[in-house]
XYZ file of C-alpha atoms in Angstrom:
730
model
C -2.792 6.474 -22.185
C -4.158 3.789 -19.980
C -5.002 4.392 -16.181
C -2.125 1.886 -15.198
C 0.941 1.131 -16.959
C 2.449 -2.169 -16.062
C 5.901 -2.528 -17.549
C 7.051 -5.365 -19.745
C 10.401 -6.503 -18.476
C 12.456 -9.616 -18.588
C 13.179 -13.050 -17.170
C 11.029 -14.461 -14.391
C 8.914 -11.410 -13.699
C 7.989 -11.164 -17.378
C 7.096 -14.808 -17.461
C 4.823 -14.290 -14.311
C 3.351 -11.355 -16.109
C 1.785 -13.589 -18.871
C -0.125 -15.514 -16.118
C -1.069 -12.431 -13.861
C -1.845 -9.708 -16.027
C -4.787 -10.988 -17.569
C -6.213 -11.368 -13.979
C -5.347 -7.872 -13.337
C -7.034 -6.790 -16.518
C -10.040 -8.877 -15.929
C -10.558 -7.333 -12.445
C -9.648 -3.767 -13.116
C -12.023 -3.569 -15.914
C -14.881 -3.879 -13.209
C -13.783 -0.635 -11.960
C -13.547 1.044 -15.159
C -9.790 1.040 -14.889
C -7.709 0.364 -17.985
C -4.322 -1.465 -17.688
C -1.989 -1.581 -20.512
C 1.965 -2.329 -20.955
C 5.034 -0.455 -22.004
C 8.006 -2.493 -23.004
C 11.367 -1.624 -20.976
C 12.971 -5.074 -21.338
C 16.327 -5.177 -22.706
C 15.249 -6.772 -26.018
C 12.686 -3.903 -26.395
C 15.019 -1.219 -25.608
C 17.658 -2.837 -28.161
C 14.970 -2.816 -30.775
C 13.709 0.699 -30.071
C 17.271 2.137 -30.245
C 17.932 0.731 -33.947
C 14.791 1.361 -36.092
C 17.183 2.083 -39.153
C 18.167 -1.391 -39.134
C 14.593 -2.895 -39.012
C 11.702 -3.479 -41.337
C 8.769 -1.450 -40.785
C 6.775 -4.303 -38.996
C 9.675 -5.110 -36.806
C 9.881 -1.473 -35.482
C 8.930 -0.764 -31.945
C 8.296 2.684 -30.166
C 10.862 3.860 -27.364
C 8.503 3.140 -24.465
C 11.196 3.949 -21.947
C 11.378 7.499 -23.411
C 7.632 7.790 -23.331
C 7.367 6.582 -19.684
C 10.130 9.090 -18.996
C 7.712 11.897 -20.075
C 4.673 10.343 -18.327
C 6.535 10.141 -14.731
C 7.149 13.884 -14.842
C 3.350 14.403 -14.592
C 0.751 14.039 -11.949
C -1.173 11.581 -14.237
C 1.578 8.832 -13.796
C 0.580 5.459 -12.392
C 3.235 2.841 -13.206
C 3.697 -0.650 -11.904
C 7.534 -1.245 -12.343
C 8.755 -4.766 -12.466
C 12.596 -5.412 -12.249
C 14.290 -5.246 -15.589
C 17.716 -6.282 -16.526
C 20.402 -3.836 -16.033
C 22.483 -5.323 -18.568
C 26.385 -6.035 -18.367
C 28.228 -6.275 -21.832
C 27.785 -10.060 -21.905
C 24.215 -9.861 -21.281
C 23.789 -7.207 -23.826
C 25.736 -9.145 -26.409
C 23.746 -12.425 -25.777
C 20.523 -10.342 -26.202
C 21.741 -9.092 -29.536
C 22.639 -12.333 -30.845
C 19.236 -13.612 -29.882
C 17.554 -11.039 -31.660
C 19.481 -11.609 -34.749
C 18.802 -14.951 -34.693
C 15.205 -14.081 -34.624
C 15.554 -12.105 -37.818
C 16.049 -8.812 -36.569
C 19.255 -7.269 -38.599
C 20.892 -5.492 -35.695
C 24.597 -4.384 -35.872
C 26.990 -6.435 -33.677
C 28.257 -4.878 -30.318
C 31.707 -3.365 -31.287
C 33.916 -4.537 -28.299
C 36.774 -2.398 -29.586
C 35.426 0.203 -32.133
C 37.759 1.593 -34.670
C 35.619 3.440 -37.379
C 33.169 6.338 -36.893
C 30.328 3.934 -37.641
C 31.503 1.447 -35.162
C 32.004 4.097 -32.491
C 28.303 5.408 -33.335
C 27.127 1.958 -32.975
C 28.817 1.583 -29.572
C 27.710 4.725 -28.271
C 24.030 3.758 -28.925
C 24.463 0.310 -27.331
C 26.081 2.033 -24.464
C 22.760 3.799 -23.709
C 21.125 0.420 -23.115
C 23.847 -0.779 -20.705
C 23.588 -1.037 -16.826
C 21.021 1.097 -15.085
C 19.420 2.667 -18.150
C 15.749 2.350 -16.831
C 15.688 3.362 -13.270
C 17.309 6.921 -13.661
C 14.622 7.720 -16.399
C 11.555 6.550 -14.286
C 12.759 7.328 -10.748
C 11.465 11.037 -11.025
C 10.857 10.982 -7.104
C 12.318 9.503 -4.022
C 12.181 6.046 -2.704
C 9.841 4.721 0.060
C 10.679 1.183 0.872
C 9.181 -0.862 3.683
C 7.652 -4.252 4.411
C 3.959 -4.547 4.196
C 2.587 -5.402 7.821
C 1.000 -8.403 6.672
C 4.506 -9.592 5.184
C 6.439 -8.873 8.206
C 3.954 -10.695 10.788
C 4.191 -13.720 8.545
C 7.811 -13.688 8.278
C 7.760 -13.554 12.255
C 5.431 -16.228 12.440
C 6.903 -18.401 9.683
C 10.782 -17.585 9.929
C 13.066 -18.534 7.102
C 16.093 -20.532 7.532
C 19.018 -18.533 8.916
C 22.527 -19.896 8.794
C 24.462 -20.076 12.295
C 26.920 -17.447 12.941
C 30.034 -18.363 15.046
C 32.621 -16.109 17.004
C 35.188 -17.976 15.114
C 34.015 -17.453 11.793
C 36.703 -16.380 9.542
C 34.407 -14.612 7.142
C 35.760 -10.852 6.728
C 35.094 -7.638 4.714
C 38.201 -6.066 3.359
C 38.309 -2.708 1.310
C 41.046 -0.475 -0.009
C 42.460 1.703 2.661
C 42.900 4.577 0.461
C 43.208 5.931 -3.192
C 39.696 4.771 -3.991
C 36.513 6.597 -4.757
C 35.943 7.204 -0.977
C 39.001 8.669 -0.033
C 39.595 10.901 -3.311
C 36.169 12.378 -3.414
C 35.777 16.166 -3.548
C 32.210 17.883 -3.469
C 30.670 21.562 -3.617
C 27.487 23.081 -3.837
C 26.819 25.480 -6.614
C 25.793 29.008 -5.667
C 24.388 29.721 -9.202
C 23.222 28.081 -12.347
C 26.419 26.784 -14.016
C 27.388 24.996 -17.171
C 30.748 23.109 -16.998
C 33.189 20.817 -18.906
C 35.281 17.989 -17.803
C 38.763 18.373 -19.261
C 41.974 16.133 -19.230
C 45.262 17.891 -19.147
C 48.089 15.824 -20.120
C 51.723 15.969 -18.433
C 52.806 17.682 -21.632
C 49.888 20.182 -21.403
C 47.698 18.554 -24.014
C 44.035 19.168 -23.231
C 41.196 16.586 -23.985
C 37.763 17.225 -23.514
C 36.043 14.358 -21.877
C 32.696 15.929 -21.536
C 31.099 19.464 -22.176
C 28.107 21.315 -21.788
C 27.050 19.877 -18.491
C 24.249 22.053 -16.990
C 23.287 22.349 -13.304
C 20.818 24.479 -11.565
C 21.956 26.499 -8.454
C 22.102 24.299 -5.337
C 23.097 21.251 -7.143
C 25.748 19.320 -5.031
C 28.726 18.356 -7.641
C 31.131 15.488 -6.704
C 34.247 14.142 -8.186
C 36.562 11.364 -7.562
C 38.565 8.726 -8.812
C 40.066 5.195 -8.043
C 43.869 4.547 -8.478
C 44.517 1.465 -10.916
C 47.685 0.806 -9.191
C 46.242 0.977 -5.785
C 43.321 -1.183 -6.861
C 45.777 -3.961 -8.438
C 47.971 -3.970 -5.237
C 44.836 -4.310 -3.102
C 43.490 -7.168 -5.236
C 46.954 -8.847 -5.197
C 47.187 -8.809 -1.515
C 43.533 -9.869 -1.041
C 44.041 -13.000 -3.057
C 47.273 -13.732 -0.987
C 45.336 -13.059 2.259
C 42.533 -15.311 1.229
C 44.854 -18.375 0.570
C 46.534 -17.731 4.102
C 43.233 -17.648 5.917
C 41.986 -20.787 4.082
C 38.687 -19.002 2.760
C 36.981 -18.689 -0.316
C 37.855 -15.256 -2.452
C 34.801 -13.405 -3.082
C 34.423 -10.067 -5.172
C 31.329 -8.012 -4.636
C 30.408 -5.544 -7.034
C 27.683 -3.730 -8.911
C 28.739 -3.993 -12.212
C 25.165 -3.426 -13.745
C 24.110 -0.188 -11.979
C 27.794 1.103 -11.978
C 27.924 0.204 -15.810
C 31.244 2.056 -16.610
C 33.333 1.773 -13.373
C 32.568 -1.485 -12.003
C 32.858 -3.638 -15.026
C 36.549 -1.975 -15.215
C 37.235 -3.106 -11.664
C 35.730 -6.479 -12.399
C 38.338 -6.535 -15.426
C 41.235 -5.654 -12.717
C 40.289 -8.460 -10.582
C 40.269 -11.072 -13.491
C 43.599 -9.696 -14.410
C 44.882 -10.212 -10.766
C 43.634 -13.711 -10.647
C 45.405 -14.669 -13.776
C 48.431 -12.274 -13.492
C 51.051 -14.868 -14.555
C 48.814 -15.832 -17.674
C 48.360 -12.152 -18.843
C 52.157 -11.735 -18.240
C 52.852 -14.551 -20.425
C 50.121 -14.765 -22.939
C 48.663 -11.029 -22.807
C 49.034 -10.192 -26.295
C 47.858 -13.556 -27.744
C 44.841 -13.194 -25.769
C 44.128 -9.626 -26.900
C 44.476 -10.740 -30.504
C 41.751 -13.449 -29.794
C 39.674 -10.563 -28.404
C 39.872 -11.304 -24.904
C 38.661 -8.337 -22.558
C 38.881 -9.240 -18.865
C 36.010 -6.724 -18.082
C 33.725 -9.332 -19.488
C 34.588 -11.969 -16.976
C 36.382 -15.429 -16.819
C 33.537 -17.182 -18.815
C 33.956 -15.040 -21.891
C 37.737 -15.331 -21.582
C 37.740 -19.277 -21.454
C 35.475 -19.370 -24.410
C 37.955 -17.453 -26.404
C 41.083 -19.365 -25.493
C 39.432 -22.721 -25.111
C 41.303 -24.020 -28.302
C 44.681 -22.695 -27.238
C 46.285 -25.529 -25.104
C 49.278 -23.588 -23.854
C 47.099 -20.686 -22.438
C 44.567 -23.119 -20.757
C 47.481 -25.337 -19.196
C 48.801 -21.847 -17.673
C 45.137 -20.943 -16.675
C 45.064 -24.518 -14.955
C 48.173 -24.025 -13.258
C 47.259 -20.504 -11.777
C 43.850 -21.619 -10.647
C 45.598 -24.456 -8.617
C 47.859 -22.029 -6.774
C 44.943 -19.581 -5.998
C 42.628 -19.882 -3.089
C 39.278 -21.486 -3.886
C 36.504 -19.144 -5.226
C 33.112 -18.242 -4.237
C 31.112 -19.902 -6.734
C 27.771 -18.805 -8.504
C 26.989 -22.395 -9.467
C 29.456 -25.103 -8.364
C 27.822 -27.839 -10.108
C 28.301 -26.149 -13.350
C 31.922 -24.533 -12.627
C 30.559 -21.052 -12.738
C 32.922 -18.848 -10.562
C 32.482 -15.504 -8.836
C 34.552 -13.920 -11.602
C 32.785 -15.737 -14.697
C 30.191 -12.919 -15.486
C 30.064 -9.292 -14.190
C 26.360 -9.450 -13.922
C 26.326 -12.696 -11.859
C 27.450 -11.560 -8.348
C 25.566 -8.313 -7.610
C 26.776 -7.174 -4.177
C 23.352 -6.021 -2.675
C 22.152 -9.743 -3.491
C 25.430 -11.666 -2.901
C 26.445 -10.114 0.571
C 22.942 -10.255 2.152
C 22.615 -14.039 0.929
C 25.975 -14.756 2.364
C 25.238 -12.992 5.643
C 21.878 -14.643 5.982
C 23.525 -17.908 5.568
C 25.994 -17.407 8.643
C 28.785 -16.131 6.538
C 29.195 -18.946 4.387
C 29.393 -19.134 0.554
C 29.520 -22.251 -1.783
C 33.226 -23.280 -2.753
C 33.864 -25.191 -5.815
C 33.994 -28.383 -4.098
C 30.184 -27.896 -3.555
C 30.664 -27.329 0.200
C 30.071 -24.202 2.439
C 33.183 -22.129 3.517
C 33.939 -18.836 5.319
C 34.623 -15.947 2.959
C 36.942 -13.168 2.316
C 34.359 -10.465 1.063
C 36.313 -8.216 -1.299
C 34.649 -4.858 -1.765
C 37.322 -2.635 -3.664
C 35.646 1.026 -2.712
C 35.435 1.819 0.875
C 32.280 4.110 0.456
C 29.791 1.421 1.578
C 31.815 -1.618 2.457
C 31.805 -0.412 6.167
C 28.061 -1.391 6.322
C 28.594 -4.945 5.501
C 31.980 -5.237 7.579
C 29.891 -3.849 10.606
C 27.048 -6.343 9.870
C 29.524 -9.300 9.753
C 31.191 -8.111 13.017
C 27.682 -7.707 14.586
C 26.491 -11.136 13.779
C 29.854 -12.769 14.868
C 29.660 -11.243 18.087
C 25.751 -11.568 18.852
C 24.688 -14.493 16.646
C 22.222 -14.652 13.785
C 19.111 -12.409 13.828
C 16.195 -13.915 15.393
C 13.564 -13.345 12.673
C 10.653 -14.219 14.964
C 11.202 -11.109 17.018
C 13.163 -8.820 14.881
C 11.947 -5.334 14.195
C 11.917 -4.002 10.735
C 14.115 -1.343 8.890
C 12.170 1.062 6.532
C 14.254 2.938 3.938
C 13.845 6.497 2.290
C 16.219 6.712 -0.361
C 17.464 10.011 -2.079
C 17.328 8.841 -6.083
C 15.288 11.510 -7.844
C 16.686 13.123 -11.064
C 19.628 10.809 -11.377
C 21.006 11.550 -7.970
C 24.522 10.443 -6.774
C 26.638 7.638 -8.239
C 24.017 5.855 -10.229
C 23.780 9.067 -12.417
C 27.506 9.105 -12.961
C 27.603 6.965 -16.122
C 27.899 9.703 -18.756
C 30.653 11.327 -16.537
C 32.796 8.201 -15.774
C 36.143 7.566 -17.662
C 38.988 5.199 -17.537
C 41.896 7.557 -17.756
C 44.276 7.139 -20.928
C 47.285 9.088 -20.057
C 49.051 10.542 -16.926
C 47.994 14.183 -16.029
C 45.243 15.880 -14.510
C 41.381 15.888 -14.732
C 39.488 19.295 -13.948
C 35.981 20.077 -13.881
C 35.775 23.695 -15.349
C 32.987 26.220 -14.814
C 31.887 28.289 -17.802
C 34.205 31.180 -16.559
C 37.160 28.988 -16.992
C 37.751 28.612 -13.013
C 38.244 24.928 -11.806
C 35.634 23.529 -9.464
C 37.343 20.188 -8.897
C 40.591 18.819 -9.957
C 42.485 15.473 -9.465
C 45.956 14.299 -10.505
C 45.644 10.934 -12.369
C 47.583 8.246 -13.842
C 46.693 6.087 -16.967
C 44.248 3.565 -16.188
C 42.612 5.362 -13.116
C 38.779 5.624 -12.990
C 37.639 9.137 -12.722
C 33.844 9.902 -12.277
C 31.473 12.775 -11.417
C 28.005 12.582 -9.744
C 25.608 15.385 -9.051
C 22.690 15.516 -6.687
C 20.122 18.397 -7.159
C 18.486 20.690 -4.674
C 14.751 19.788 -5.386
C 15.233 16.156 -4.819
C 17.211 16.702 -1.626
C 14.473 18.773 -0.002
C 11.811 16.462 -1.043
C 13.976 13.392 0.303
C 14.156 15.452 3.771
C 10.532 16.220 3.964
C 9.535 12.520 2.852
C 11.807 11.527 5.999
C 9.809 14.089 8.180
C 6.559 12.684 6.995
C 7.382 9.062 7.390
C 8.856 9.355 11.112
C 5.967 11.311 12.108
C 3.718 8.489 11.091
C 5.807 5.441 12.530
C 7.259 7.583 15.541
C 10.200 5.338 15.507
C 14.044 5.606 15.277
C 15.155 7.504 12.214
C 18.526 7.950 11.168
C 20.310 10.027 8.148
C 23.216 7.648 7.082
C 25.495 10.262 6.275
C 29.352 10.656 7.035
C 30.600 13.930 8.064
C 33.824 12.900 6.769
C 32.836 12.073 3.466
C 32.897 14.934 1.250
C 29.493 14.526 -0.488
C 27.652 13.734 2.459
C 28.942 16.832 4.210
C 27.347 18.922 1.630
C 24.122 16.981 2.027
C 24.267 17.691 5.988
C 24.309 21.310 5.129
C 20.914 20.823 3.705
C 19.540 18.437 6.275
C 20.146 20.368 9.380
C 18.785 23.616 8.703
C 15.482 21.980 7.103
C 15.092 19.776 10.220
C 15.510 22.849 12.375
C 13.400 24.973 10.530
C 10.539 22.172 10.881
C 11.057 21.802 14.480
C 12.063 18.160 14.440
C 15.636 17.922 14.706
C 15.298 16.054 17.967
C 13.375 13.192 16.105
C 16.489 12.284 13.920
C 19.968 11.065 14.151
C 22.886 11.735 11.729
C 25.514 9.028 11.588
C 27.920 7.504 9.387
C 27.039 4.397 7.651
C 29.465 2.271 9.787
C 27.739 3.898 12.996
C 24.187 3.561 11.612
C 24.615 -0.092 10.923
C 25.369 -1.067 14.409
C 22.880 1.140 15.803
C 20.177 -0.038 13.520
C 21.059 -3.947 14.199
C 20.762 -3.238 17.844
C 17.356 -1.631 17.458
C 15.959 -4.268 15.529
C 17.377 -6.965 17.504
C 15.657 -5.494 20.502
C 12.279 -5.864 18.318
C 12.017 -2.134 17.509
C 11.623 -0.601 14.145
C 14.079 1.915 12.366
C 13.893 4.264 9.508
C 17.240 4.469 7.295
C 17.219 7.651 5.524
C 19.924 7.152 2.771
C 21.495 8.168 -0.630
C 20.885 6.162 -3.850
C 23.401 3.276 -3.464
C 22.718 2.739 0.163
C 18.771 2.790 -0.553
C 19.694 -0.207 -2.985
C 21.962 -2.023 -0.748
C 19.950 -1.691 2.529
C 16.559 -2.537 0.972
C 18.022 -5.891 0.062
C 20.272 -6.508 3.220
C 17.687 -5.790 5.839
C 14.682 -7.493 3.950
C 16.759 -10.599 3.095
C 17.434 -10.935 6.811
C 14.069 -9.893 8.113
C 11.846 -11.753 5.355
C 14.212 -13.881 3.501
C 13.769 -12.054 0.277
C 13.808 -8.408 -0.887
C 10.848 -9.263 -3.505
C 8.281 -8.694 -0.729
C 9.020 -5.092 0.013
C 6.501 -2.279 -0.670
C 8.545 -0.004 -2.905
C 6.760 3.453 -3.475
C 8.235 6.111 -5.405
C 6.370 9.418 -4.674
C 7.017 11.108 -7.869
C 7.726 14.774 -7.517
C 5.201 16.008 -9.948
C 2.402 13.916 -7.874
C 2.165 10.728 -10.005
C 3.094 7.411 -8.470
C 5.726 4.652 -9.390
C 5.146 1.429 -7.834
C 8.215 -1.000 -7.706
C 7.692 -4.647 -7.298
C 10.936 -5.791 -5.733
C 14.304 -7.360 -6.656
C 14.820 -9.587 -9.542
C 18.345 -10.780 -8.499
C 17.521 -14.769 -8.818
C 15.251 -14.463 -11.846
C 17.807 -16.162 -14.377
C 18.021 -19.265 -12.370
C 14.208 -19.180 -12.038
C 13.970 -18.917 -15.960
C 16.522 -21.857 -16.264
C 14.439 -24.055 -14.017
C 11.350 -23.327 -15.838
C 12.790 -24.088 -19.376
C 14.374 -27.354 -18.030
C 11.267 -28.493 -16.003
C 8.324 -26.231 -16.420
C 8.314 -24.938 -12.919
C 8.519 -21.150 -12.099
C 9.215 -20.400 -8.394
C 9.283 -16.821 -8.890
C 7.068 -15.370 -6.026
C 4.705 -12.407 -7.349
C 4.191 -11.164 -3.800
C 6.021 -8.046 -4.679
C 3.607 -7.612 -7.778
C 0.661 -8.055 -5.248
C 1.848 -5.290 -2.988
C 2.445 -3.012 -5.744
C -0.872 -3.718 -7.388
C -2.973 -2.773 -4.134
C -0.848 0.346 -3.609
C -1.486 1.409 -7.359
C -5.149 0.799 -7.401
C -5.607 2.520 -4.070
C -3.333 5.601 -5.223
C -5.619 5.659 -8.348
C -8.688 5.695 -6.402
C -7.396 8.732 -4.183
C -6.133 10.754 -7.253
C -8.852 10.072 -9.739
C -11.831 9.890 -7.458
C -12.447 6.260 -8.518
C -13.965 4.908 -5.521
C -14.191 1.255 -7.120
C -10.446 1.414 -7.550
C -10.075 2.072 -3.804
C -12.257 -0.921 -3.271
C -10.447 -3.187 -5.514
C -7.108 -2.125 -3.870
C -8.340 -2.958 -0.298
C -9.415 -6.369 -1.571
C -5.814 -6.718 -3.050
C -4.543 -6.368 0.696
C -7.243 -9.060 1.629
C -5.916 -11.472 -1.137
C -2.256 -10.842 -0.383
C -2.898 -11.634 3.119
C -4.828 -15.076 2.083
C -1.728 -15.815 0.067
C 0.504 -15.654 3.272
C -2.065 -17.080 5.733
C -2.688 -20.000 3.610
C 0.734 -20.614 2.439
C 0.051 -20.337 -1.468
C 3.547 -18.973 -2.382
C 5.397 -21.017 -4.781
C 7.519 -24.163 -3.865
C 11.196 -24.282 -5.179
C 11.009 -27.705 -6.375
C 9.242 -29.330 -9.558
C 5.987 -31.065 -8.480
C 5.208 -28.268 -5.772
C 2.766 -25.596 -6.472
C 4.529 -22.752 -8.384
C 4.043 -19.203 -9.607
C 0.969 -19.998 -11.789
C -0.653 -21.714 -8.824
C -0.166 -18.394 -6.610
C -1.822 -16.535 -9.180
C -4.999 -18.820 -9.365
C -5.172 -18.384 -5.357
C -4.597 -14.771 -5.493
C -7.553 -14.330 -8.147
C -9.924 -16.382 -5.993
C -8.983 -14.504 -2.611
C -9.507 -11.283 -4.599
C -12.737 -12.141 -5.933
C -13.920 -13.491 -2.593
C -12.764 -10.236 -0.882
C -14.657 -8.133 -3.512
C -18.082 -10.347 -3.340
C -17.748 -10.124 0.639
C -17.255 -6.317 0.724
C -20.016 -3.918 1.628
C -18.620 -0.538 0.118
C -19.731 -1.500 -3.467
C -22.606 -3.400 -4.190
C -22.115 -3.442 -7.990
C -18.680 -4.819 -7.387
C -19.826 -7.397 -5.046
C -22.755 -8.653 -7.446
C -20.139 -8.802 -10.265
C -17.416 -10.794 -8.422
C -19.901 -13.353 -6.506
C -20.217 -15.540 -9.511
C -16.501 -15.389 -10.116
C -15.484 -16.273 -6.850
C -17.957 -19.189 -6.912
C -16.382 -20.302 -10.388
C -12.876 -20.026 -8.843
C -13.664 -22.177 -5.873
C -15.862 -24.688 -8.006
C -12.913 -25.061 -10.150
C -10.279 -25.724 -7.520
C -9.665 -29.468 -8.326
C -9.602 -28.891 -12.070
C -7.369 -25.872 -12.067
C -4.685 -27.378 -9.470
C -4.826 -30.634 -11.364
C -4.391 -28.826 -14.900
C -1.320 -26.813 -13.549
C 0.115 -29.696 -11.958
C 0.171 -31.542 -15.073
C 1.918 -28.851 -16.974
C 5.031 -29.520 -14.888
C 7.924 -31.664 -15.409
C 8.979 -31.434 -19.095
C 11.206 -29.037 -20.611
C 9.211 -25.476 -21.534
C 9.628 -23.923 -25.057
C 9.450 -20.099 -24.676
C 10.762 -19.255 -28.034
C 13.648 -17.314 -26.587
C 14.947 -15.970 -23.273
C 15.522 -12.161 -23.924
C 12.588 -12.039 -26.460
C 10.236 -14.685 -25.868
C 7.489 -15.734 -28.249
C 4.084 -14.483 -26.696
C 2.095 -17.201 -27.897
C 4.565 -20.014 -26.621
C 4.806 -18.156 -23.346
C 1.174 -17.752 -22.948
C 0.867 -21.514 -23.525
C 3.247 -22.163 -20.752
C 2.087 -19.770 -18.288
C -1.562 -20.008 -18.805
C -1.676 -23.683 -18.459
C -5.031 -24.172 -16.891
C -8.160 -24.097 -19.542
C -10.266 -24.031 -16.654
C -8.773 -20.862 -15.233
C -8.474 -19.285 -18.603
C -12.204 -19.827 -19.148
C -13.240 -17.995 -15.977
C -10.573 -15.180 -16.417
C -11.024 -14.747 -20.287
């Protein structure tokens, strides 16, 4: 196994890797550090799942499973780039592309009927949504802005929309009968094996899941969302939006919550087209329409049905305008479930002064519909705060760091195997091995029931991580836990005794997410820092919300996972806008993806390697990475957004140059200084040629040989467009 594993992923970050990885390998080799890749891309995971359908030369190993073993060891040093958390439409599109490339994969069975189809569907379902992160995150999360990045953002503030007290933008969530209100939770006193059983109104029992084994101390939750309550809520919100004259916007996480949220998304599509489904529901079903796949798929399936299309047009004219993903192309909020991801869409809307883009191409206030009330209050309080106080002053704002409980599939993100759309009225029970019932809910057909768990060791590790970080920072530190929520109340039973035993209870506060949001916003508005200590979902949401407000992007965060067995996982930031970046590259050969997250992760990875392996040269390389990153920021070498401006490839040239210059100038290792002095000189001497060659590559369409699985040679030709730079790097 190589010293550092650099993950092969998808979309813009993978394209950037074609340019950046050769630079990393060249420089790392000077310290005797090997860097290799493991494929966790959507296409790679699909191919690894179906070896029996492929020829011998087409097969590839299950790299995700291999990395899953590695992260449970002290030797792990993994740089993880953002990968696709696939929705069904993305999964289907990737399968079709691979089939067109000669891979004899089975189709994705949308409605499996035979045992063979059900088996294929079950294998594909393991790839959907957040299939990667729970496997690799064998530790808790430490996310914060690098000091250099934060200072740069304060000196060079990004554009912030203006908030008005009169803004009509609001956040609305269900008032009850949702996951939040129906949650029950218990901490196991001993090791347990349990099953999930549906008991029909006639007494018929159906085992939904069995053999669930949990160690003593595990917090086990169960909850459900009422389908009837959800439908009524959506109907009400559509009417409310029209009355207010705002944009209807649904904000979900249909990628990470790959079972529950696509179903909720489908309810929204049904609500929006309610009269159409009432009149043509059977015909659309016969055409293969599945509202969970979104309006885009629906419209494609009914486009040759004039009566249905006319009915859709009629309903659309009667509805309020909708928040648009791409108003120029008519792509709406409800087109594809993976297009609008709450942790990216809500911060962007808030950064923009509460405005979203409407179908007319103009900005407008929005009704932000977030059905479940578990975390909606965070966004609600944020919107209210900025209405009252105006937009955040980026030049003086403090920073919010995050310590997230996520190890061993903690909380909701680990609930995929135990989430079910209920087939019939009755009761769902979680039964212990002795037959007693741990949790029970009365449910109706169509309700969404789920269970999640959080284990003792990750909880204790998370609290200790918070204690360590607060001691380093000395700033405000808040556990975002709601004593009135069942799951959080169980976590508080762990947190309070640990803090007391360590003698640091006075250093921390415990608040509901709504309360913590307001207190934290006041703190950073005053220019002070705060540490948000949160569960898994809030970790995801807050490490987009605050960085997007503070820095303009979440891709520039240090994201360190301290693996529980002693290894390190270094994440490189969010990839939410990556699809648009790829589209731009393919159309005009300009990649605006910013690799600053990769730079930050690389530096941390090398320094960690130096510390854990006793490799002093690796430590020198890591420190020089910090200097190179500072050079990128100080000299404004990040990619521009428009064709003709310097792009991702230019930023890699400048990073390599600053890195080489820092190594040549350092005094800690004479051998490294001697080795990189001529490289630094060559990069400086080649500036005019390199910049010119990279600029000349832009403007025309770029052929990558695919989207989900690009052709390696074609991608290298596009992303390594400077012969001069290539000759220096090798």
